[in-house]
Amino acid sequence: MNTDHPVIDTRQAVANFEATLEQFRQARTTDPKAPSGEVLESARVVMTTSEGLDALYARVSDVEAAGVFAGRDWAQPSILQPVLAVRSLRQSSAEITVIEALSELRLLAVASGDYFHPGISAEQARNFLTQVMALNLDLLAGQMSEADRERPQALGAIVQSLYQYLLVWLGYESILASLVDEVGRLLVQRPIQTDSIKEMVSQIAKCLFDPEIETAGTEGAARLVSALFGPTPGCREDPGLTEYAERLSAMDRVALADEACAFARAMHETGLVSAYHAVFLRHLRGQFDDLIPEALGLSMTGTDALQCYSALVYRLIDEAIFPETTQAVYGLFMLLERGALFASPVAAGLWRQIELKLSVATSETLIEVFGDAHPPRVYLLAGVLSILGLPLGVGQGNNPTCQSVIGLSMWADNDPDYLLQLVAWAARDDEVLTRFEGQQISSKGLDSGLAKEPPLDVDAVSLILVPHLDRLYMEMGRLCGVRDDDLHRWINPEFYGWWVGHGFRVVVNIDTGKIDDYEGFIRQFYASYHPYYNGNMPVIHPQPAGIAVTDSGGRYVGRHAITILRVALDAKDEMRVYFFNPNNDSGQDWGQGIVCAIQGNDELNGEASLPIAEFASRLYVYHLDPLELGDMEAVPAGEVARVMELGRTSWAVNV
């Protein structure tokens, strides 16, 4: 069922595994401590194939009989702990990850009645797997964190496929309450891409309407299902789009106004947009345009923007809002609420986008990913509305393109007309132009950047634009050549925009690879960003920064680009850094009790936040304005020492 690595032949991989397993079984008959490395590596290869998990599931009794679990904790499944199982799967070596995966396949067979184990009952096995799945709900949403994505030997993809496999067997009902909480947590971040979330809500709906499943106390689940499948009186029982369109034709103005308010309320409460909402807006167009502000739930600001640019907004609805692009309704709402149209180049750029002639390559790419229910330009225009409305909702998918994606977010927020220009070049001309230190460069003909394959699990704008940006960023690095500091110092201001600070600090000496003046690095960050030490200066423009990502055990994973948005006191008078993380889900556990918050501390939708000391402990590079430097000496020594201690005992333990 793992379809991430179809290039490996399942039959041959399974044959190799069987042979290796037999050799291991024979070796264990004479030597109880015979190493299991070869058989586990062989099992890992099988797990990367299209039907590998099915094949291993069918052979769990052979795996057990051969002694793969013997002499380890897994030999006694009743003592296994879900929390430790999560660590084994997601943070351990290939050998430990594979044996844990095999153990969970064994427990699945026990829970399903396909295998009897004297040490654990079917009910115990099911409860164990349910708890493990509930602890890994992020994998059920279809996205991997940096820690998962960066794991060697396809281990991240293997673990993700394992949980999808378990879900198919056990069903969503086994984790319904946890799933509802996870969907709510994801929606708080207001992502642009919601297909996987809507699929989870669909599974929740099946659970709610299954008479054999106990669903008492599931008001939150019902609210999610209602928002997607029946948000208004006219579509409460999910009648289907055709039937609903006929009902609308028979409604008077009062009934339509009730529908408008109900649609807006459901969208605002959840961030989800029902397909019925798109049908409703298209029905209003030309007949009841005055109800559109109510249908979107616009404030005075949004209504003013619509009234000033009504011809453009109505055309955008006509050209981009369909049941297949329904989530763009929320993007349109936020675009109006943010007042982005009051910048005249943005309105002009959207008119150009509406009429833009797409290249053959762009059209083919969009059709490949989004289908052909509508012309490709529809999906791209809908994507433009979404990213301009939700700059913090864009994500990088399972691709190493964080540098490009924070650019999309910054431009959508801070320089939207420039983003529209980039989209026009990429979509129409298959080329993006920029300059680096006075030299014009083009994305056409450049080698691939960090992403060797085009990203396909992303929104429409990222799909078309990120490959160009990725190549340009890499080319700027090449043009830098050898310099006396981290190359991001020169690349970022040229790539992102003039507002990126001209000052720059990196915590590690690029020649030695060792930490260089850690105390000065921390003090300068505080003096540049902390309001108490920088003259109460707010962050004027989003600033790119680099963090040293750690897993939940505090172990170093790799470097990652984020955007510092603001530094401010929360409601509890704690100074926090609010930032944008492009990794699809900002609520990550970085170990040492450092868990990125996404709500509850005055975060705006899409922001992550941490107390400033905890954030600084993972900081690797940052930009600053050298002409607005605060008082470095005023930063308390105890605060600096705490930051350094957190850093040196986590990602920098060997640096």
XYZ file of C-alpha atoms in Angstrom:
655
model
C 0.000 0.000 0.000
C 3.003 2.234 0.123
C 3.021 4.047 -3.198
C 5.881 6.419 -2.503
C 8.568 4.196 -4.051
C 7.064 2.284 -6.987
C 10.416 1.890 -8.761
C 11.389 -1.097 -6.579
C 9.850 -4.388 -7.675
C 7.761 -5.811 -4.835
C 8.061 -9.432 -5.941
C 11.845 -9.372 -6.060
C 12.118 -7.484 -2.780
C 9.827 -9.991 -1.056
C 11.777 -12.938 -2.486
C 15.008 -11.429 -1.149
C 13.372 -10.876 2.230
C 12.147 -14.469 2.437
C 15.600 -15.803 1.617
C 17.260 -13.524 4.147
C 14.667 -14.385 6.779
C 15.301 -18.119 6.271
C 19.046 -17.603 6.599
C 18.451 -15.635 9.793
C 16.149 -18.356 11.175
C 18.786 -21.004 10.572
C 21.495 -18.838 12.120
C 19.392 -18.311 15.250
C 19.006 -22.060 15.745
C 22.729 -22.307 16.430
C 23.424 -18.811 17.735
C 20.628 -17.102 19.729
C 22.482 -13.805 19.330
C 22.937 -13.979 15.560
C 22.669 -10.393 14.236
C 19.394 -9.320 12.642
C 20.741 -6.384 10.632
C 20.486 -8.055 7.215
C 16.932 -9.295 7.646
C 15.765 -5.908 8.958
C 17.408 -4.100 6.047
C 15.719 -6.545 3.687
C 12.383 -5.799 5.393
C 13.039 -2.060 5.043
C 13.446 -2.442 1.278
C 10.149 -4.339 1.110
C 8.457 -1.492 3.002
C 9.440 0.956 0.268
C 7.601 -1.026 -2.419
C 4.060 -0.596 -3.642
C 2.591 -3.663 -1.918
C 5.324 -4.207 0.637
C 3.266 -3.709 3.781
C 0.678 -6.200 2.564
C 3.449 -8.739 1.945
C 4.981 -8.265 5.387
C 1.569 -8.406 7.059
C 1.022 -11.817 5.472
C 4.351 -13.012 6.892
C 4.198 -11.762 10.493
C 4.012 -15.307 11.821
C 7.185 -16.210 9.895
C 8.925 -13.104 11.238
C 7.976 -14.040 14.791
C 8.933 -17.697 14.366
C 12.325 -16.780 12.927
C 13.179 -14.911 16.131
C 13.344 -11.350 14.805
C 11.753 -10.038 18.021
C 13.512 -12.487 20.351
C 15.783 -11.089 23.034
C 14.277 -7.584 22.811
C 11.336 -5.728 24.352
C 9.270 -6.537 21.259
C 9.304 -10.211 22.273
C 6.796 -9.223 24.992
C 4.241 -7.036 23.220
C 2.179 -6.564 26.382
C 4.925 -4.403 27.909
C 5.286 -2.092 24.894
C 4.340 1.563 25.436
C 2.736 3.753 22.754
C 4.877 6.784 23.603
C 8.070 4.752 23.263
C 6.763 3.201 20.046
C 6.416 6.672 18.559
C 10.035 7.426 19.365
C 11.159 4.084 17.953
C 9.412 4.778 14.677
C 10.149 8.452 14.169
C 13.428 9.187 15.927
C 15.501 6.024 15.936
C 17.915 4.214 13.652
C 16.759 2.304 10.592
C 17.027 -1.004 12.444
C 14.864 0.138 15.371
C 12.335 1.826 13.070
C 11.937 -1.304 10.952
C 11.551 -3.690 13.878
C 8.945 -1.383 15.427
C 7.079 -1.271 12.111
C 7.163 -5.062 11.902
C 5.882 -5.265 15.469
C 2.968 -2.966 14.687
C 2.088 -5.030 11.617
C 2.133 -8.055 13.932
C -0.180 -6.312 16.389
C -2.477 -5.338 13.531
C -2.707 -8.995 12.549
C -3.515 -9.873 16.172
C -6.161 -7.126 16.375
C -7.703 -8.291 13.102
C -7.829 -11.929 14.143
C -5.346 -13.060 11.499
C -2.655 -14.029 13.997
C -2.755 -15.322 17.550
C -0.117 -14.231 20.022
C -0.127 -15.707 23.528
C 1.307 -12.524 25.006
C -1.383 -10.037 23.932
C -5.103 -10.131 23.184
C -6.801 -8.731 20.115
C -8.395 -5.980 22.226
C -5.071 -5.027 23.791
C -3.407 -4.929 20.376
C -6.140 -2.694 18.979
C -5.962 -0.316 21.938
C -2.195 -0.072 21.595
C -2.382 0.741 17.876
C -5.174 3.241 18.456
C -3.053 5.126 20.964
C -0.020 5.090 18.677
C -2.097 6.443 15.784
C -3.554 9.158 17.984
C -0.004 10.205 18.875
C 0.897 10.490 15.184
C -2.115 12.293 13.785
C 0.131 14.664 11.838
C 1.083 11.736 9.586
C -2.571 11.013 8.862
C -2.887 14.499 7.368
C -0.490 13.488 4.604
C 2.419 15.799 5.404
C 5.809 15.113 6.937
C 7.798 17.386 9.219
C 11.401 18.302 8.516
C 12.497 15.630 10.992
C 10.566 12.964 9.077
C 11.467 14.256 5.642
C 15.188 14.413 6.351
C 15.463 10.862 7.694
C 17.745 8.645 5.601
C 16.793 5.445 3.761
C 13.195 6.604 3.125
C 12.366 6.018 6.812
C 10.045 9.028 6.993
C 8.026 7.846 4.005
C 7.942 4.297 5.372
C 6.511 5.424 8.705
C 3.930 7.652 7.038
C 2.821 4.780 4.799
C 2.616 2.464 7.806
C 0.161 4.756 9.563
C -1.944 5.183 6.458
C -1.964 1.387 6.253
C -3.047 1.013 9.870
C -5.776 3.581 9.308
C -7.253 1.615 6.413
C -7.453 -1.507 8.592
C -8.590 0.029 11.868
C -10.759 2.875 10.595
C -11.080 6.471 11.652
C -13.676 5.616 14.278
C -10.940 4.194 16.501
C -9.427 7.631 16.922
C -12.472 9.855 16.352
C -12.047 12.184 19.336
C -8.322 12.627 18.713
C -8.967 13.130 15.024
C -11.466 15.926 15.656
C -8.947 17.688 17.875
C -6.241 17.291 15.234
C -8.452 18.680 12.469
C -9.265 21.671 14.642
C -5.573 22.209 15.385
C -4.727 22.174 11.692
C -7.598 24.480 10.746
C -6.560 27.082 13.330
C -3.504 27.620 11.120
C -5.770 28.403 8.140
C -3.849 26.424 5.501
C -4.425 27.044 1.813
C -4.441 23.338 1.071
C -7.281 21.601 2.819
C -7.876 18.500 0.697
C -6.368 16.124 3.256
C -8.272 17.868 6.064
C -11.528 17.607 4.137
C -10.827 13.918 3.604
C -10.451 13.509 7.360
C -13.746 15.354 7.884
C -15.342 13.004 5.348
C -14.137 10.060 7.406
C -15.487 11.710 10.552
C -18.852 12.060 8.795
C -18.901 8.353 7.990
C -18.291 7.607 11.653
C -21.073 9.934 12.795
C -23.635 8.398 10.470
C -22.631 4.800 11.131
C -25.253 3.379 13.571
C -22.776 0.799 14.844
C -20.297 3.428 16.063
C -20.785 5.130 19.418
C -20.565 8.882 18.791
C -21.894 10.396 22.010
C -20.243 13.652 22.959
C -19.038 14.454 19.452
C -20.421 17.979 19.075
C -17.101 19.165 17.675
C -17.181 16.459 15.046
C -20.735 17.352 14.072
C -19.773 21.002 13.714
C -16.957 20.148 11.305
C -19.173 17.859 9.240
C -21.921 20.466 9.123
C -19.515 23.183 7.970
C -18.453 21.069 5.019
C -21.575 19.150 4.018
C -24.553 21.088 5.364
C -23.760 24.562 6.654
C -27.116 26.213 5.849
C -30.838 25.441 6.142
C -31.031 24.909 2.392
C -28.366 22.176 2.280
C -28.572 20.812 5.814
C -29.086 17.211 4.689
C -26.372 17.377 1.972
C -28.751 17.121 -0.994
C -26.097 17.349 -3.721
C -24.972 20.347 -5.747
C -27.528 19.973 -8.529
C -30.460 19.686 -6.147
C -29.181 22.629 -4.118
C -28.926 24.818 -7.217
C -32.572 24.036 -7.958
C -33.558 24.932 -4.408
C -31.793 28.279 -4.704
C -33.877 29.144 -7.753
C -37.015 28.808 -5.643
C -35.749 30.869 -2.654
C -36.878 34.428 -2.021
C -34.555 37.185 -0.859
C -35.153 36.545 2.850
C -34.234 32.867 2.493
C -31.162 33.750 0.467
C -30.055 36.207 3.150
C -30.369 33.445 5.761
C -28.257 31.170 3.573
C -25.635 33.900 3.154
C -25.238 34.425 6.896
C -25.044 30.685 7.589
C -22.359 30.148 4.945
C -20.244 32.995 6.302
C -20.596 31.787 9.877
C -19.500 28.236 9.046
C -16.526 29.460 7.001
C -15.331 31.837 9.693
C -15.705 29.301 12.508
C -13.725 26.544 10.821
C -11.756 27.953 7.887
C -13.393 25.298 5.712
C -15.487 26.240 2.702
C -18.310 23.988 1.573
C -18.784 23.258 -2.122
C -22.330 24.540 -1.628
C -20.849 27.959 -0.814
C -19.385 28.224 -4.306
C -22.732 27.238 -5.855
C -24.431 29.879 -3.723
C -22.034 32.677 -4.701
C -22.399 31.854 -8.386
C -26.185 31.969 -7.967
C -26.003 35.421 -6.353
C -23.884 36.853 -9.160
C -25.831 39.222 -11.372
C -29.059 38.712 -9.415
C -28.313 39.452 -5.776
C -24.839 40.989 -5.808
C -25.742 43.031 -2.743
C -25.855 39.795 -0.692
C -22.257 38.883 -1.531
C -20.783 40.843 1.407
C -23.053 38.867 3.754
C -22.175 35.578 2.042
C -18.492 36.315 2.640
C -19.024 37.736 6.112
C -17.172 40.943 5.288
C -16.429 43.631 7.838
C -16.620 47.325 7.022
C -13.080 47.191 5.612
C -13.825 44.258 3.352
C -17.103 45.748 2.215
C -15.354 49.015 1.325
C -12.814 47.079 -0.747
C -15.570 45.195 -2.554
C -17.516 48.346 -3.303
C -14.432 50.151 -4.581
C -13.413 47.231 -6.802
C -16.777 45.568 -7.405
C -16.187 44.903 -11.106
C -12.925 43.103 -10.323
C -14.358 41.113 -7.407
C -17.386 39.989 -9.400
C -15.158 38.935 -12.265
C -12.943 36.987 -9.868
C -16.000 35.127 -8.582
C -17.131 34.390 -12.142
C -13.712 33.164 -13.242
C -12.316 31.403 -10.166
C -15.046 30.258 -7.770
C -16.422 26.788 -8.492
C -17.178 23.738 -6.330
C -13.762 22.346 -7.329
C -12.027 25.549 -6.163
C -14.331 26.345 -3.290
C -11.551 27.007 -0.764
C -10.635 30.101 -2.790
C -13.772 31.703 -1.340
C -11.944 32.053 1.952
C -8.933 33.465 0.115
C -11.146 36.058 -1.566
C -12.684 36.980 1.770
C -9.276 37.479 3.372
C -7.946 39.358 0.351
C -10.748 41.887 0.791
C -10.400 42.017 4.573
C -6.676 42.701 4.350
C -7.351 45.687 2.093
C -4.810 44.440 -0.436
C -6.836 45.805 -3.355
C -6.352 49.362 -2.138
C -2.823 49.132 -3.558
C -3.549 49.904 -7.198
C -0.843 47.618 -8.671
C -2.529 44.641 -6.985
C -5.858 45.289 -8.667
C -4.137 45.791 -12.007
C -2.131 42.616 -11.507
C -5.296 40.629 -10.812
C -6.911 41.929 -13.995
C -3.833 40.709 -15.858
C -4.036 37.348 -14.078
C -7.644 36.904 -15.171
C -6.696 37.322 -18.837
C -3.302 35.589 -18.613
C -2.517 33.125 -21.401
C -0.813 30.120 -19.869
C 2.056 28.310 -21.527
C 1.583 24.743 -22.691
C 3.910 23.467 -19.950
C 2.010 25.383 -17.253
C -1.341 24.100 -18.503
C -0.137 20.511 -18.591
C 1.253 20.736 -15.060
C -1.954 22.192 -13.653
C -4.088 19.570 -15.400
C -1.849 16.790 -14.095
C -2.357 17.901 -10.502
C -5.830 19.462 -10.439
C -7.595 17.700 -13.289
C -9.514 19.077 -16.251
C -12.955 19.855 -14.812
C -12.116 23.498 -15.572
C -9.482 25.216 -17.720
C -6.061 25.314 -16.020
C -6.206 29.092 -15.615
C -9.147 28.651 -13.212
C -7.060 26.654 -10.759
C -4.163 29.083 -10.953
C -6.409 32.110 -10.432
C -8.059 30.396 -7.471
C -4.605 29.670 -6.081
C -3.628 33.317 -6.467
C -6.688 34.395 -4.459
C -5.815 31.900 -1.734
C -2.199 32.927 -1.317
C -2.912 36.660 -1.465
C -5.617 36.216 1.140
C -3.696 33.786 3.337
C 0.045 34.544 3.121
C 0.674 32.399 6.210
C -1.311 29.478 4.800
C 1.184 28.416 2.146
C 3.205 25.268 2.804
C 6.166 23.531 1.216
C 4.635 20.046 1.090
C 7.147 17.234 1.392
C 9.765 19.230 -0.496
C 13.056 20.899 0.559
C 11.891 24.311 -0.651
C 11.534 26.333 2.544
C 13.635 29.213 1.144
C 11.262 29.653 -1.789
C 8.080 29.227 0.217
C 8.914 31.867 2.821
C 9.457 34.137 -0.173
C 5.943 33.427 -1.439
C 4.577 34.184 2.007
C 6.541 37.428 2.426
C 5.631 38.703 -1.021
C 1.954 37.823 -0.628
C 1.938 39.750 2.634
C 4.355 42.574 1.957
C 4.765 42.929 -1.815
C 1.741 41.289 -3.503
C 2.104 43.064 -6.831
C 5.633 41.641 -7.146
C 4.273 38.159 -6.463
C 1.681 38.662 -9.205
C 4.483 39.626 -11.578
C 6.430 36.476 -10.717
C 3.350 34.314 -11.273
C 2.719 35.949 -14.648
C 6.286 35.311 -15.812
C 6.346 31.719 -14.625
C 2.876 30.776 -15.894
C 3.005 32.576 -19.226
C 6.683 32.581 -20.147
C 8.087 29.551 -18.287
C 10.728 31.934 -16.973
C 11.351 34.207 -14.005
C 13.778 37.119 -14.126
C 15.637 38.705 -11.246
C 18.949 40.395 -10.455
C 21.846 39.478 -8.238
C 24.377 42.196 -7.435
C 23.570 44.006 -10.666
C 23.599 40.924 -12.880
C 20.313 39.837 -14.452
C 19.592 36.130 -14.157
C 16.843 33.980 -15.589
C 15.410 30.738 -14.259
C 15.274 29.295 -17.758
C 17.894 26.645 -18.384
C 19.222 26.541 -14.834
C 19.891 23.229 -13.126
C 17.507 22.025 -10.440
C 17.797 23.581 -7.013
C 17.317 21.688 -3.761
C 14.146 20.081 -5.107
C 15.273 17.614 -7.760
C 11.684 16.810 -8.747
C 8.867 19.326 -9.306
C 6.741 19.710 -6.159
C 3.299 18.231 -6.842
C 1.817 18.196 -3.328
C 1.458 21.974 -3.083
C -0.968 24.760 -3.981
C -1.331 26.003 -7.559
C 0.920 29.057 -7.187
C 3.688 27.044 -5.533
C 3.312 24.337 -8.161
C 4.116 26.769 -10.973
C 6.444 29.243 -9.275
C 8.549 27.337 -6.723
C 10.637 25.377 -9.277
C 11.789 28.691 -10.776
C 12.500 30.246 -7.382
C 14.366 27.175 -6.200
C 16.674 27.310 -9.213
C 17.228 31.063 -8.871
C 18.135 30.759 -5.190
C 20.654 28.060 -6.002
C 22.082 30.139 -8.848
C 22.607 33.108 -6.535
C 24.602 30.826 -4.281
C 26.724 29.766 -7.238
C 27.335 33.380 -8.238
C 28.483 34.165 -4.703
C 31.415 31.817 -5.073
C 33.661 31.595 -2.026
C 33.070 34.350 0.540
C 34.005 35.049 4.119
C 30.566 34.499 5.624
C 27.425 32.400 5.229
C 26.098 32.997 1.695
C 22.579 33.772 2.943
C 23.991 37.122 4.023
C 24.178 38.202 0.379
C 21.462 36.057 -1.183
C 18.507 36.916 1.044
C 18.373 40.707 0.500
C 18.677 40.201 -3.269
C 16.183 37.339 -3.412
C 13.446 38.537 -1.067
C 13.560 42.326 -1.181
C 15.049 45.569 0.029
C 13.442 45.238 3.474
C 15.702 42.355 4.514
C 18.171 43.686 7.071
C 21.666 44.477 5.767
C 23.212 43.236 8.998
C 23.683 39.497 9.433
C 24.763 37.022 12.099
C 25.454 33.300 11.858
C 26.154 31.316 15.002
C 28.700 28.923 13.467
C 32.042 29.847 11.952
C 31.818 28.766 8.307
C 35.480 27.725 8.224
C 35.627 25.658 11.408
C 32.009 24.538 11.698
C 32.152 25.429 15.382
C 30.065 27.915 17.352
C 31.594 31.358 17.173
C 30.849 33.964 19.883
C 27.535 32.413 20.958
C 27.023 35.055 23.628
C 27.475 37.900 21.153
C 25.124 36.167 18.718
C 22.376 35.968 21.344
C 22.929 39.474 22.705
C 22.775 41.022 19.247
C 19.548 39.148 18.459
C 17.927 40.475 21.626
C 19.240 43.993 20.968
C 17.790 43.882 17.453
C 14.415 42.235 18.101
C 13.461 42.357 21.802
C 11.442 45.543 22.477
C 13.007 45.960 25.920
C 16.499 46.262 24.431
C 15.956 47.750 20.953
C 14.213 50.956 21.913
C 10.743 49.382 21.690
C 11.109 49.030 17.929
C 8.610 46.585 16.330
C 9.472 44.278 13.448
C 8.552 46.513 10.516
C 8.874 43.959 7.729
C 9.009 40.151 7.939
C 12.612 39.011 8.268
C 13.976 35.695 6.969
C 15.896 33.663 9.512
C 17.376 30.197 9.834
C 16.763 27.805 12.674
C 18.475 24.615 13.754
C 15.551 22.212 13.797
C 15.514 19.531 16.484
C 13.190 16.593 17.010
C 11.149 15.968 20.152
C 14.258 14.480 21.750
C 16.193 17.713 21.185
C 18.422 16.090 18.560
C 19.629 18.105 15.580
C 17.728 17.478 12.340
C 18.918 20.211 9.999
C 18.664 23.860 9.063
C 15.337 25.344 8.088
C 14.175 28.749 6.849
C 11.420 30.621 8.686
C 10.198 34.209 8.832
C 10.220 36.360 11.962
C 6.927 38.286 11.921
C 6.789 40.101 15.245
C 8.073 40.091 18.808
C 5.579 41.101 21.473
C 4.188 40.446 24.917
C 1.342 37.950 25.070
C -1.666 38.252 27.367
C 0.383 36.694 30.187
C 3.106 39.327 29.803
C 5.579 36.838 28.346
C 7.756 38.090 25.497
C 7.278 35.837 22.489
C 8.580 35.589 18.943
C 5.781 35.078 16.415
C 7.013 33.481 13.225
C 5.963 31.746 10.021
C 7.079 28.168 9.485
C 6.478 26.916 5.917
C 6.528 23.248 6.888
C 2.707 22.738 6.642
C 2.195 22.434 10.397
C 3.779 24.919 12.770
C 2.898 23.145 16.021
C 6.107 21.173 16.397
C 7.864 19.679 19.404
C 11.555 20.618 19.380
C 12.480 18.839 22.595
C 13.492 20.193 26.021
C 9.865 21.170 26.571
C 10.026 23.575 23.607
C 6.731 23.137 21.755
C 5.786 25.697 19.129
C 2.385 27.181 19.954
C -0.199 27.938 17.266
C -3.005 29.197 19.506
C -3.596 30.358 23.046
C -0.817 32.958 23.135
C -2.288 35.695 20.927
C -1.158 34.005 17.709
C -2.799 35.138 14.511
C -3.991 32.364 12.207
C -0.938 30.800 10.601
C 1.563 32.102 13.134
C 3.669 29.952 15.421
C 5.170 31.354 18.577
C 7.668 30.608 21.320
C 8.983 32.493 24.345
C 11.891 34.489 23.016
C 14.557 32.551 24.932
C 13.307 29.218 23.582
C 13.165 30.586 20.057
C 16.653 32.071 20.340
C 17.988 28.697 21.492
C 17.212 27.261 18.052
C 18.285 30.313 16.049
C 21.068 29.764 13.518
C 21.139 32.867 11.310
C 19.246 36.147 11.322
C 19.249 39.548 9.647
C 19.253 42.898 11.416
C 19.412 46.596 10.690
C 22.950 47.667 11.677
C 21.761 51.273 11.999
C 19.031 50.393 14.514
C 20.997 48.260 16.933
C 19.840 48.400 20.541
C 21.724 47.925 23.792
C 23.506 44.558 23.765
C 24.901 45.004 27.262
C 21.443 45.527 28.756
C 20.405 41.947 27.987
C 20.475 40.049 31.311
C 23.349 37.608 31.664
C 21.000 34.982 33.105
C 18.770 35.127 30.037
C 21.762 34.760 27.722
C 23.104 31.849 29.756
C 19.746 30.065 29.608
C 19.561 30.418 25.815
C 23.101 29.131 25.401
C 22.447 26.185 27.710
C 19.350 25.155 25.726
C 21.306 25.402 22.486
C 24.446 23.606 23.663
C 22.474 20.705 25.132
C 20.406 20.162 22.000
C 21.383 20.932 18.412
C 24.842 22.266 19.316
C 25.889 19.449 21.613
C 28.679 18.443 19.215
C 29.337 21.840 17.602
